[in-house]
PDB file of C-alpha atoms in Angstrom:
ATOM      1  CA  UNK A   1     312.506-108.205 -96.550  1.00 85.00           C
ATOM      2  CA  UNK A   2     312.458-110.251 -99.699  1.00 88.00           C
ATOM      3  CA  UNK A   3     310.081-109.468-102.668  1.00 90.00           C
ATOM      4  CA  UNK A   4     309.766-111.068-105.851  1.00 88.00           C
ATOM      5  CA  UNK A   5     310.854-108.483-108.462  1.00 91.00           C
ATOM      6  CA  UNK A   6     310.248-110.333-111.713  1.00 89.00           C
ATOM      7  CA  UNK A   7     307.180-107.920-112.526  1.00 91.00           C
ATOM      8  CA  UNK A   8     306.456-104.783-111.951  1.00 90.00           C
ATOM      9  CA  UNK A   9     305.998-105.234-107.814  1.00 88.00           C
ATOM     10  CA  UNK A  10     304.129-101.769-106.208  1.00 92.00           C
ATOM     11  CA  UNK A  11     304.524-103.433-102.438  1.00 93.00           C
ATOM     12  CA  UNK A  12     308.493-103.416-103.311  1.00 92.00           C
ATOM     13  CA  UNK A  13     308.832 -99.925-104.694  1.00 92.00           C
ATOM     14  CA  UNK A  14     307.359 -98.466-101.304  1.00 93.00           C
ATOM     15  CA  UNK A  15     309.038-101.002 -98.975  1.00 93.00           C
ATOM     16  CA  UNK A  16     312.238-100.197-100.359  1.00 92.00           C
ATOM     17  CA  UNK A  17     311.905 -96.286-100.779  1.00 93.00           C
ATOM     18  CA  UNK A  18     310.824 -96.416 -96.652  1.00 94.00           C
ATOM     19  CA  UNK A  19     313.659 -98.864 -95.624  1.00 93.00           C
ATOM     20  CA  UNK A  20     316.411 -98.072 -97.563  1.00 95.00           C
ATOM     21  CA  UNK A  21     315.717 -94.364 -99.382  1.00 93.00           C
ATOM     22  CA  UNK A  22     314.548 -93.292-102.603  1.00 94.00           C
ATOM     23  CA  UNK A  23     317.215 -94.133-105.313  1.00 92.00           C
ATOM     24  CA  UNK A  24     320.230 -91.807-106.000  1.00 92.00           C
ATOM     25  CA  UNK A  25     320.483 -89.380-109.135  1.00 92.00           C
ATOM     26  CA  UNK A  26     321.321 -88.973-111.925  1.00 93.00           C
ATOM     27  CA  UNK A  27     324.351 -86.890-110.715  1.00 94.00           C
ATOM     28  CA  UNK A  28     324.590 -88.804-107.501  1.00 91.00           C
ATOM     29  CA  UNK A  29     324.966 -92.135-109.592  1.00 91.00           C
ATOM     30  CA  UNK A  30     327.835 -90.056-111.709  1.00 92.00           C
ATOM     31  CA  UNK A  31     329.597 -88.913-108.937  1.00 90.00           C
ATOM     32  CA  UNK A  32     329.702 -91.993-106.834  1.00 87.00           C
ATOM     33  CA  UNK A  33     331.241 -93.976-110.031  1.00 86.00           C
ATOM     34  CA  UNK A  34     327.671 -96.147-110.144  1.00 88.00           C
ATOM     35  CA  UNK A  35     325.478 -97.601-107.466  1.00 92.00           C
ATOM     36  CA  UNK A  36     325.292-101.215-108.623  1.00 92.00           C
ATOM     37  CA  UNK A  37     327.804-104.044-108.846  1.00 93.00           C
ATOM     38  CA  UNK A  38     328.724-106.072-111.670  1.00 91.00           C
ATOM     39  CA  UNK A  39     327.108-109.398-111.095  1.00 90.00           C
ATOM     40  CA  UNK A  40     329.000-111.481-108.031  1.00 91.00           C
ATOM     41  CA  UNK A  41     328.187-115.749-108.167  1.00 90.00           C
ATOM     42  CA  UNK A  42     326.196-116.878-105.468  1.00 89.00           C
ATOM     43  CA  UNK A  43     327.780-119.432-103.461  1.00 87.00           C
ATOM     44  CA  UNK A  44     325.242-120.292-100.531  1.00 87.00           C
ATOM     45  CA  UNK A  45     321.702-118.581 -99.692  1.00 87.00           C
ATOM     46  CA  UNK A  46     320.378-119.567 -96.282  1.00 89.00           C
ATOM     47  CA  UNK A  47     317.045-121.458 -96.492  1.00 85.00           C
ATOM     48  CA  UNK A  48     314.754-118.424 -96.350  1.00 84.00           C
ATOM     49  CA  UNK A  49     316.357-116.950 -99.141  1.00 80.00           C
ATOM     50  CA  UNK A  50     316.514-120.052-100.929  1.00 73.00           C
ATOM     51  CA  UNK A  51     312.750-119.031-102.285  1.00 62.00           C
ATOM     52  CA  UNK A  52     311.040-122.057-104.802  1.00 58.00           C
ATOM     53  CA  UNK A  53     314.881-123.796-105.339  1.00 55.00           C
ATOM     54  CA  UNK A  54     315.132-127.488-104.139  1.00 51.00           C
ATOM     55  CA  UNK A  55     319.095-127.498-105.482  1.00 54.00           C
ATOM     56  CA  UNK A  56     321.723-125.384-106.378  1.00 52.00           C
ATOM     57  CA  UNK A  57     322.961-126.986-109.968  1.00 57.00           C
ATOM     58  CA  UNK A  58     323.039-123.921-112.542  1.00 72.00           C
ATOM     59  CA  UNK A  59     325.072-120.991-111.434  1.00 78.00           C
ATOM     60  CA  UNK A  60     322.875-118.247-109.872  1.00 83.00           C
ATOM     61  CA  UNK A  61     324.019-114.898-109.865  1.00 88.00           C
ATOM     62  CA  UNK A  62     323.677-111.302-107.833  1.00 91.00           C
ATOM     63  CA  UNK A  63     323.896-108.101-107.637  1.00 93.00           C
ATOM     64  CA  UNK A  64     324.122-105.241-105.000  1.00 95.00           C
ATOM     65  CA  UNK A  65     322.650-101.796-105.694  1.00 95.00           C
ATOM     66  CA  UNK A  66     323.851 -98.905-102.837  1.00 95.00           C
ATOM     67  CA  UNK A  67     320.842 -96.793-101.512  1.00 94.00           C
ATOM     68  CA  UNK A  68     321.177 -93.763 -99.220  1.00 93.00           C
ATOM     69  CA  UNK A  69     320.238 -95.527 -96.301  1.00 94.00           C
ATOM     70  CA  UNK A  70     321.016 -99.159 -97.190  1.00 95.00           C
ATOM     71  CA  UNK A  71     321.488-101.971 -99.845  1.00 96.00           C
ATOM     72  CA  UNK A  72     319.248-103.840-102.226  1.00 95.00           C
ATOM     73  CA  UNK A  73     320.655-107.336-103.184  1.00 94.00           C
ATOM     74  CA  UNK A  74     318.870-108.375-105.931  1.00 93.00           C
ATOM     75  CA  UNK A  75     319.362-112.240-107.221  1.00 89.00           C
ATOM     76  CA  UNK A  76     317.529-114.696-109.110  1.00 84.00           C
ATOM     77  CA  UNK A  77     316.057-118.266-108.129  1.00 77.00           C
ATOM     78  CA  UNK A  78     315.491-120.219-111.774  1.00 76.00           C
ATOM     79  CA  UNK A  79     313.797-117.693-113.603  1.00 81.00           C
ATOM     80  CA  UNK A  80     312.570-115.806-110.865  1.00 84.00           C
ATOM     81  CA  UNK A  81     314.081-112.328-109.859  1.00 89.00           C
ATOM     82  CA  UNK A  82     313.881-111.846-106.004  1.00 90.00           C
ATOM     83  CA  UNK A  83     315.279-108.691-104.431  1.00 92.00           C
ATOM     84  CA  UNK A  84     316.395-108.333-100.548  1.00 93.00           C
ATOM     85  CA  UNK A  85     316.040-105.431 -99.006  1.00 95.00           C
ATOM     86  CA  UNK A  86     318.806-104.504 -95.920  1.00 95.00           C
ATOM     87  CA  UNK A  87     318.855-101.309 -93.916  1.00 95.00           C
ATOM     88  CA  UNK A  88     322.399-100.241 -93.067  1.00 94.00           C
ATOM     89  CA  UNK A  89     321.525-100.708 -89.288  1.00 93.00           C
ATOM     90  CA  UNK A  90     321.082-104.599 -89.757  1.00 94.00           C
ATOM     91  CA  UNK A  91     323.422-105.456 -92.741  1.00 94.00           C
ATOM     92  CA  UNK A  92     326.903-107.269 -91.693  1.00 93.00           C
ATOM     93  CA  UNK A  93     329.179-107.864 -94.197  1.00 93.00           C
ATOM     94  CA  UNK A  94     332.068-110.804 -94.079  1.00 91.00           C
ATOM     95  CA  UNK A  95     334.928-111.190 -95.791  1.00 88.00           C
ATOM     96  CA  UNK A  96     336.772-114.518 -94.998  1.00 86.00           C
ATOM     97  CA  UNK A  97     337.325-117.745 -97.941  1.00 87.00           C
ATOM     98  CA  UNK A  98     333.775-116.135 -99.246  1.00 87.00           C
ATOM     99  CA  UNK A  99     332.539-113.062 -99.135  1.00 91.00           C
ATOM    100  CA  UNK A 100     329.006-112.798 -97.335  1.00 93.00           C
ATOM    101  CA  UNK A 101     326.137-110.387 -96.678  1.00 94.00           C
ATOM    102  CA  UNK A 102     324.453-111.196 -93.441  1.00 94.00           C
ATOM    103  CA  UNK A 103     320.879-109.446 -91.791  1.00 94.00           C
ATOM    104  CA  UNK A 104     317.602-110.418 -89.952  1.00 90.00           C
ATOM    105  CA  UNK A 105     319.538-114.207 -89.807  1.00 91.00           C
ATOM    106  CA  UNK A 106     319.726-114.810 -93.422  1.00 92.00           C
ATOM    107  CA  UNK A 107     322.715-114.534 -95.127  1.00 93.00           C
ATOM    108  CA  UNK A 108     323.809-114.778 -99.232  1.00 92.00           C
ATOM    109  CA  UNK A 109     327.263-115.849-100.033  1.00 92.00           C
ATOM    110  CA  UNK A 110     329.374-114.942-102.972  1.00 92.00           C
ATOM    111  CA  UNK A 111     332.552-116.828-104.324  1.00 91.00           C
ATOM    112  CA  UNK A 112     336.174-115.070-104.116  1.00 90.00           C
ATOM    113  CA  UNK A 113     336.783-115.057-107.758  1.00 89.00           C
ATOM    114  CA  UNK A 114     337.505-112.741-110.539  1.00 89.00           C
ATOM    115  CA  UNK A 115     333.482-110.887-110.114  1.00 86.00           C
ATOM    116  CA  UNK A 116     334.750-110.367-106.572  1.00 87.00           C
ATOM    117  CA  UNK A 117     338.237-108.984-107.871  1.00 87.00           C
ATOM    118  CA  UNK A 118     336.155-106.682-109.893  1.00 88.00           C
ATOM    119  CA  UNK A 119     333.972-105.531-107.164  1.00 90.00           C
ATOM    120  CA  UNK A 120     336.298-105.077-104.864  1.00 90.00           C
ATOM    121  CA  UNK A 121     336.241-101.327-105.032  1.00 90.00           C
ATOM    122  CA  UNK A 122     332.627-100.910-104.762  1.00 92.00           C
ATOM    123  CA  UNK A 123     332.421-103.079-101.715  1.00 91.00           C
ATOM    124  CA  UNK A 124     334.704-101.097-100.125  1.00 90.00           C
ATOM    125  CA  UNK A 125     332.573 -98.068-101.175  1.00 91.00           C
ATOM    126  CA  UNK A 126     329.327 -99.721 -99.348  1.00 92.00           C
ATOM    127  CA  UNK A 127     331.457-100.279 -96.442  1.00 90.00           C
ATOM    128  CA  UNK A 128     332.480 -96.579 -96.383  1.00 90.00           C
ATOM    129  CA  UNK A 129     328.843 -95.702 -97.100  1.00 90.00           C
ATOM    130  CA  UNK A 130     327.372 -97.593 -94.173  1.00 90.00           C
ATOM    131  CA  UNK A 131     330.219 -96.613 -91.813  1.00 88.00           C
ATOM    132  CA  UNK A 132     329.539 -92.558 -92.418  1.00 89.00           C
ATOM    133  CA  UNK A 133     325.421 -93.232 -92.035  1.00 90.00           C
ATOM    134  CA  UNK A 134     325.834 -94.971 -89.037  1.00 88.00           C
ATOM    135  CA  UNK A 135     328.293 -92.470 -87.972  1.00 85.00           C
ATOM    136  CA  UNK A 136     331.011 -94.919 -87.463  1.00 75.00           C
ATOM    137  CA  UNK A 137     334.722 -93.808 -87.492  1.00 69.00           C
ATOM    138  CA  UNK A 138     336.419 -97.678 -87.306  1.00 62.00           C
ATOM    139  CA  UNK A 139     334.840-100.779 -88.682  1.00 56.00           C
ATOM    140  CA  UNK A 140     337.880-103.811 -89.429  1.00 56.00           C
ATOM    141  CA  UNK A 141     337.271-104.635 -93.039  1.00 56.00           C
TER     142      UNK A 141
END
């Protein structure tokens, strides 16, 4: 689900809490080393995500911030704040020349650069997180 997050949204806040869990704590936050990556450029959006944009000139960016039972990726469209919503159970997460956050059909690329480089610890982190709610003991990263 994808809800426009520029102002204070009331739909969002409950959507999210029931999809994806109430946000961590204080001490959670602390112990996990942070719940939120440092901003990764956006690549490609598929056209659903694409919300109000008729072509990708400026650089947009995103971020991805961990929930106990799934991901918010928030990103903006001009000046427009939009924030997708993925339960663990549907996100799908590729790492080839880009690295890519796929559910429902939609997907949002990111570019391998130095963001990425930074990130790379707390993707692996959201893998790990997804892997032990889903119960999963292998998934090929």
């Amino acid at each position: 689900m994808v809800f426009n997050t520029t102002y204070n949204n009331e739909e969002y806040k409950i959507e999210s809490t029931g999809l994806v869990g109430k946000k961590f704590t204080l001490l959670q936050r602390i112990k996990q080393g942070g719940i939120g990556s440092s901003r990764l450029i956006i690549y490609k959006t598929s056209p659903k995500l694409n919300l109000g944009k008729l072509k990708f000139s400026e650089l947009d960016y995103g971020n991805i911030e961990l929930r106990p039972k799934g991901v918010i990726v928030h990103y903006t469209c001009k000046l427009e704040r939009f924030s997708w919503i993925i339960p663990y159970y549907r996100l799908v997460i590729y790492n080839a020349q880009s690295f890519s956050i796929h559910a429902n059909g939609n997907f949002i690329q990111f570019l391998k650069n130095k963001n990425y480089i930074e990130n790379k610890k707390f993707i692996d982190r959201m893998v790990q997180l997804k892997n032990d709610f889903l119960q999963l003991e292998y998934y090929d990263y």
